[in-house]
mmCIF file of C-alpha atoms in Angstrom:
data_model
loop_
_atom_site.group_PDB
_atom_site.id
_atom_site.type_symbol
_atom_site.label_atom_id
_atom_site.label_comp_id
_atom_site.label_asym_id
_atom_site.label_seq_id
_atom_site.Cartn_x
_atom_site.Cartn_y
_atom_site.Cartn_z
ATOM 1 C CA UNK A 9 9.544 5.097 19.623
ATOM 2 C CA UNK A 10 7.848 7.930 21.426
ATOM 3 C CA UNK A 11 5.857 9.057 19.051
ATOM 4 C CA UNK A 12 4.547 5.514 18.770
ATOM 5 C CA UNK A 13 4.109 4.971 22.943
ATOM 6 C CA UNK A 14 2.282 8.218 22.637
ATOM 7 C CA UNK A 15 -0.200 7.287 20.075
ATOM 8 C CA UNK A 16 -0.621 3.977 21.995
ATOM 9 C CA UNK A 17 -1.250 5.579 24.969
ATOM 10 C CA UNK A 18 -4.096 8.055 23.350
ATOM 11 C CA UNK A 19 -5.532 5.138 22.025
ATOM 12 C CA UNK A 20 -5.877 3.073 25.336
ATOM 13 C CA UNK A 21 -6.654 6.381 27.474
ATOM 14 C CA UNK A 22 -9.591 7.234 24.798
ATOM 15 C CA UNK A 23 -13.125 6.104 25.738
ATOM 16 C CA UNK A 24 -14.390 4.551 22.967
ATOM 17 C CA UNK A 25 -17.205 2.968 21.706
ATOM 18 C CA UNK A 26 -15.389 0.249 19.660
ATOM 19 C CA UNK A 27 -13.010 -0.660 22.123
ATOM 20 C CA UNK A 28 -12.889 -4.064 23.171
ATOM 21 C CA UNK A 29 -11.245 -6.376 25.764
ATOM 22 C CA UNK A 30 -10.916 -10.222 25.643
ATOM 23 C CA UNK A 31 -9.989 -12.171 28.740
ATOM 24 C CA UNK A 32 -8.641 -15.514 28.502
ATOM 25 C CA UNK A 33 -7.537 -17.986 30.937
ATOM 26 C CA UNK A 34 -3.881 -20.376 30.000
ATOM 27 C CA UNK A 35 -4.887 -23.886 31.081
ATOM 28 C CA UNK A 36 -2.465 -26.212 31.300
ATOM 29 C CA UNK A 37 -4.434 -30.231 31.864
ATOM 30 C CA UNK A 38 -7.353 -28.357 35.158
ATOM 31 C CA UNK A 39 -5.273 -26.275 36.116
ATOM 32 C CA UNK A 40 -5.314 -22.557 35.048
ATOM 33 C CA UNK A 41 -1.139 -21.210 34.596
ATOM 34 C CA UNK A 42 -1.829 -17.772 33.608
ATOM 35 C CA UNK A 43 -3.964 -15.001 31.595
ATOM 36 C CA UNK A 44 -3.885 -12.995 28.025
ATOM 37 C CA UNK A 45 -5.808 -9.810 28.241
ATOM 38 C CA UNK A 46 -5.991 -8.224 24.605
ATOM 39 C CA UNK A 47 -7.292 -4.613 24.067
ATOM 40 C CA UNK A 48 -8.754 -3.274 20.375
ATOM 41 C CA UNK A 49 -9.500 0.235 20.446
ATOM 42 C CA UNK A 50 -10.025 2.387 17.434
ATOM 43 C CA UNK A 51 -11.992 3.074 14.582
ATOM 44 C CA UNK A 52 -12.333 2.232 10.536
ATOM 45 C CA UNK A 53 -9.403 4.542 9.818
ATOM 46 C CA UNK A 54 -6.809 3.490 12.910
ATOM 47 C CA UNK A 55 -6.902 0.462 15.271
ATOM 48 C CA UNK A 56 -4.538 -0.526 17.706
ATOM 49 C CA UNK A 57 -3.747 -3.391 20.107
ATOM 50 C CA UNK A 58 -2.630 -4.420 23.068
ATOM 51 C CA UNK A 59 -1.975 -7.486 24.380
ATOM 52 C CA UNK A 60 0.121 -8.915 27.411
ATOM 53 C CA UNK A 61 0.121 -12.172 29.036
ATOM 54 C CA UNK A 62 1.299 -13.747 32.165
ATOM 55 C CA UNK A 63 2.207 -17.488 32.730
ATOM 56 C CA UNK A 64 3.615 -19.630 35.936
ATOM 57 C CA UNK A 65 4.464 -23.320 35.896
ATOM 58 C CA UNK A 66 6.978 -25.737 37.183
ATOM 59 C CA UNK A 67 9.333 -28.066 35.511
ATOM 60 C CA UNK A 68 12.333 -28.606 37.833
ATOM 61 C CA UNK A 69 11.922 -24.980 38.617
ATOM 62 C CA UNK A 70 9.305 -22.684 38.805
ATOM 63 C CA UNK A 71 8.938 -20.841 35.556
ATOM 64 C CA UNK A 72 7.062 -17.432 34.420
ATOM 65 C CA UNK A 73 6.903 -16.145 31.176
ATOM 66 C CA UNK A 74 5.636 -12.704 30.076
ATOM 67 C CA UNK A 75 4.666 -11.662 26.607
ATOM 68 C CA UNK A 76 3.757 -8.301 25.244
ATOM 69 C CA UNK A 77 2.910 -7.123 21.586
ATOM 70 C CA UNK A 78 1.317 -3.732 20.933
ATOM 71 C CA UNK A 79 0.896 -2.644 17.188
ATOM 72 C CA UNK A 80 -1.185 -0.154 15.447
ATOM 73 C CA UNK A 81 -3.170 -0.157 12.008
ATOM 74 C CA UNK A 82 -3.760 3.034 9.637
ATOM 75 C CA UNK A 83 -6.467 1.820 6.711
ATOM 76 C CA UNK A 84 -6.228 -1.580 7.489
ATOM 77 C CA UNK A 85 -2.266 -1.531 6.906
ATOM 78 C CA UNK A 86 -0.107 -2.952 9.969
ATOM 79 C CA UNK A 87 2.506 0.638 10.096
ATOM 80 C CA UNK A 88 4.202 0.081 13.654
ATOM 81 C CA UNK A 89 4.498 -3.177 15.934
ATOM 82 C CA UNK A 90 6.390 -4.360 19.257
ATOM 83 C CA UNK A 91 6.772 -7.594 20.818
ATOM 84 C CA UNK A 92 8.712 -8.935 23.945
ATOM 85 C CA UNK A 93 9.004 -12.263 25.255
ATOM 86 C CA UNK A 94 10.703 -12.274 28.430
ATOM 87 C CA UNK A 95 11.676 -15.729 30.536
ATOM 88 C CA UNK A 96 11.700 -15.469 34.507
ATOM 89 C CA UNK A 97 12.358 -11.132 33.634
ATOM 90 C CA UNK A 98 14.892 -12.010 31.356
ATOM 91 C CA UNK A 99 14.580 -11.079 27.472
ATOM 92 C CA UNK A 100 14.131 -14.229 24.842
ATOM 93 C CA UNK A 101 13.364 -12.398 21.868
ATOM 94 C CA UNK A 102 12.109 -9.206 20.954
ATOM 95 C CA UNK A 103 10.545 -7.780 17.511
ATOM 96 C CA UNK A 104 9.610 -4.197 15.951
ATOM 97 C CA UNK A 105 7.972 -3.478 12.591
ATOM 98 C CA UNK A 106 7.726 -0.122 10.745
ATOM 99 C CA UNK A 107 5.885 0.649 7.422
ATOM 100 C CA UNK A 108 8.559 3.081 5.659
ATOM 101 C CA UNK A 109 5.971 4.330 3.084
ATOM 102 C CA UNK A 110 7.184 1.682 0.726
ATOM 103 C CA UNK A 111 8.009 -1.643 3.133
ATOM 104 C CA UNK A 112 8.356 -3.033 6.156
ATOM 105 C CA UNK A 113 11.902 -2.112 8.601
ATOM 106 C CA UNK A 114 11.646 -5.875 10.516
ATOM 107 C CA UNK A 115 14.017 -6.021 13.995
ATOM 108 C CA UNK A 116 13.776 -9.590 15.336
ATOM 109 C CA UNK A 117 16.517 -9.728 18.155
ATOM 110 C CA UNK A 118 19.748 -8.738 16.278
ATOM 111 C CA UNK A 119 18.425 -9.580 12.995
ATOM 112 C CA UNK A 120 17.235 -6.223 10.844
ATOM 113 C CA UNK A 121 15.617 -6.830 7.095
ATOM 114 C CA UNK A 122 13.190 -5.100 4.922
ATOM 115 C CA UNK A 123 10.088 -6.795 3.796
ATOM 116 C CA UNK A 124 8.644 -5.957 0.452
ATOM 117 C CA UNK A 125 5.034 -6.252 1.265
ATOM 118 C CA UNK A 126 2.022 -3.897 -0.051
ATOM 119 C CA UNK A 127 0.769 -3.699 3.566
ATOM 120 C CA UNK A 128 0.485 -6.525 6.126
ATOM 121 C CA UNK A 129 -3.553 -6.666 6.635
ATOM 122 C CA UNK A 130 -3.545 -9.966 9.225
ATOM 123 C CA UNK A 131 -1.202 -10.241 12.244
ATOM 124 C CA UNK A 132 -1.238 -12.474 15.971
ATOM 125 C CA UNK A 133 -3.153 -9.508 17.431
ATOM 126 C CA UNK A 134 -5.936 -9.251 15.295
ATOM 127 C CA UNK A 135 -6.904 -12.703 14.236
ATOM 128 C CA UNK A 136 -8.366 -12.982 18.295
ATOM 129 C CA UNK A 137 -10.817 -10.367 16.578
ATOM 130 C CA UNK A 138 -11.546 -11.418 13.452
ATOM 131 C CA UNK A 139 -11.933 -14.829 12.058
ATOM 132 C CA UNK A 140 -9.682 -15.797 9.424
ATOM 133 C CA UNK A 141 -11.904 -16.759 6.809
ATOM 134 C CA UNK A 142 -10.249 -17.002 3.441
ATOM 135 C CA UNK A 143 -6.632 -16.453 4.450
ATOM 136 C CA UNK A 144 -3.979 -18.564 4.028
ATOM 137 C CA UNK A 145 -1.105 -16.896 6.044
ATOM 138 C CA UNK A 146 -0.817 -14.423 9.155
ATOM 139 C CA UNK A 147 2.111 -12.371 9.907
ATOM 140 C CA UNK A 148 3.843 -13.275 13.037
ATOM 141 C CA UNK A 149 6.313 -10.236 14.554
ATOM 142 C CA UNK A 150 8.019 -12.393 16.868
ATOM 143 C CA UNK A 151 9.508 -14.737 13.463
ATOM 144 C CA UNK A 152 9.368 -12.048 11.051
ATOM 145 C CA UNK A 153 7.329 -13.657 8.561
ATOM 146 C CA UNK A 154 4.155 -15.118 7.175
ATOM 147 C CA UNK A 155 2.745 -17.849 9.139
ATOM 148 C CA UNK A 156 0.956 -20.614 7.068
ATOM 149 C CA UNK A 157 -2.957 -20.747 8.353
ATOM 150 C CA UNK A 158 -5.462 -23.755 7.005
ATOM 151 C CA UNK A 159 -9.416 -23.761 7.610
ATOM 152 C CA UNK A 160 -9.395 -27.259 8.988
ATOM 153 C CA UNK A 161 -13.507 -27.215 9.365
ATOM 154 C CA UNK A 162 -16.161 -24.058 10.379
ATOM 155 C CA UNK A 163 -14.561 -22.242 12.717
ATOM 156 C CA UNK A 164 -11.138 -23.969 13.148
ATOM 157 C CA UNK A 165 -8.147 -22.971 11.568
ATOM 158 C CA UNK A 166 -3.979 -24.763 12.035
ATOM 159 C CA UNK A 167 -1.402 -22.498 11.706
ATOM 160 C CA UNK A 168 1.821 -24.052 11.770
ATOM 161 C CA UNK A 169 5.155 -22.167 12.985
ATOM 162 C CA UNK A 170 8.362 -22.193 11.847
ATOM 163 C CA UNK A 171 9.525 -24.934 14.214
ATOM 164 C CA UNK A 172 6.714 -27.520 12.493
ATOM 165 C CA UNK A 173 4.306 -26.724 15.345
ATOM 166 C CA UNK A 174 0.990 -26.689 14.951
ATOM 167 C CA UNK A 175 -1.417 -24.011 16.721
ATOM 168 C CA UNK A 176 -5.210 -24.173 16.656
ATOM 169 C CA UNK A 177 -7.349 -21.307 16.827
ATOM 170 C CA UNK A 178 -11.164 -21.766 17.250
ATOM 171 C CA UNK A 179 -14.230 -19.202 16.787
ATOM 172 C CA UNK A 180 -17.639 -18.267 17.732
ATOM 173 C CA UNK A 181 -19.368 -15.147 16.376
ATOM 174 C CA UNK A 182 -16.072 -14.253 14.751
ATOM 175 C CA UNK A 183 -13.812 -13.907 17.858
ATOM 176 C CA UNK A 184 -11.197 -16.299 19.007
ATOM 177 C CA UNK A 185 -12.696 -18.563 21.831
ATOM 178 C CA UNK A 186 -9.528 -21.115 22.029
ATOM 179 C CA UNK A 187 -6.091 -21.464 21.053
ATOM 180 C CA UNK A 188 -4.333 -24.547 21.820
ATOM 181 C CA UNK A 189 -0.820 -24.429 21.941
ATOM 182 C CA UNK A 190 1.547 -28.238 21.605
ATOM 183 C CA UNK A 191 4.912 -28.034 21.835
ATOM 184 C CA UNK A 192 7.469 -30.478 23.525
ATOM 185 C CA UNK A 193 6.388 -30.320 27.500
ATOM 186 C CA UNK A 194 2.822 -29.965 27.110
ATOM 187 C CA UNK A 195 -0.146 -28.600 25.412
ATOM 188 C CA UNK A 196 -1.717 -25.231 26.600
ATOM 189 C CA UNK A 197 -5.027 -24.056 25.909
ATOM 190 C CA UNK A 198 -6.114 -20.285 25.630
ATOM 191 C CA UNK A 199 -9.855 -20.129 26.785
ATOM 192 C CA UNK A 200 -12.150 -17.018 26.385
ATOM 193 C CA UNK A 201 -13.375 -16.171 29.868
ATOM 194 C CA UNK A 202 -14.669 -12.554 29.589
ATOM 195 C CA UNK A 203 -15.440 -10.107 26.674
ATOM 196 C CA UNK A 204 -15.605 -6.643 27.958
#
């Protein structure tokens, strides 16, 4: 785990030229709840990510939920990932992946598996960077597993999660400009505010 915080770090710390930051504000009906930041730096060989987001809103009480997921890529391969999801600073659920050499070592909560897998190429991290196009599933740390993604028309794609929810992710110029979240209380939309 240090040896992975360290190589995060050198990635974040290093100034470079394919580094980039996306912004987004989490609107919930006109009123903005919150904000993802997401951070790519890397290069063809290794990439890695960062991305943390903060949200407030009230039901009976007020509510804030954090969620973090940093992961790294070596030739286009997904080798280490973390996620946490916390609820008003306490933990929900909480992921890591590791690329053995010959599969994945998947921790969700309590749960440990191995995934036979010849390398996870497509993850929640880096479809805000690429667009999806002919790709029919995304893997999603915080389940585990492959996500089922459809191309509902240019630029839109449906994933659905394991709980029959539906997410939509839309694009311009390749990057993620919207996701809108529905679940039970309300639907939340992701909005691209600033690309650094």
């Amino acid at each position: 785990m240090i040896t992975f915080l360290g190589l995060m770090a050198f990635f974040f710390s290093t100034d470079n030229a394919s580094g980039q930051q996306l912004i987004y504000d989490v609107v919930k009906g006109d009123k903005v709840i919150g904000q993802l930041r997401s951070n790519r730096h890397g290069g063809p060989e290794q990439v890695a990510y960062l991305m943390e987001s903060t949200v407030t809103f009230r039901v009976i009480f007020e509510v804030q939920v954090d969620y973090f997921l940093e992961c790294s890529f070596k030739d286009g391969k997904l080798v280490k990932s973390v996620t946490r999801n916390l609820v008003n600073d306490d933990v929900r659920n909480q992921s890591q992946v590791f690329w053995n050499g010959s599969q994945y070592k998947v921790v969700c909560d309590d749960d440990t598996r191995m995934l036979d897998h010849p390398g996870i190429r497509h993850n929640m991290a880096s479809i805000y960077y690429e667009e999806p196009q002919h790709i029919t599933q995304v893997f999603s740390e915080r389940y585990g597993e492959f996500l089922p993604l459809r191309n509902v028309r240019a630029g839109l794609y449906e994933m659905t999660l394991p709980d029959g929810q539906v997410n939509l992710y839309q694009y311009e110029d390749g990057v993620c400009t919207e996701v809108t979240v529905q679940n039970r209380l309300a639907t939340i939309y992701f909005r691209l505010r600033e690309r650094l």
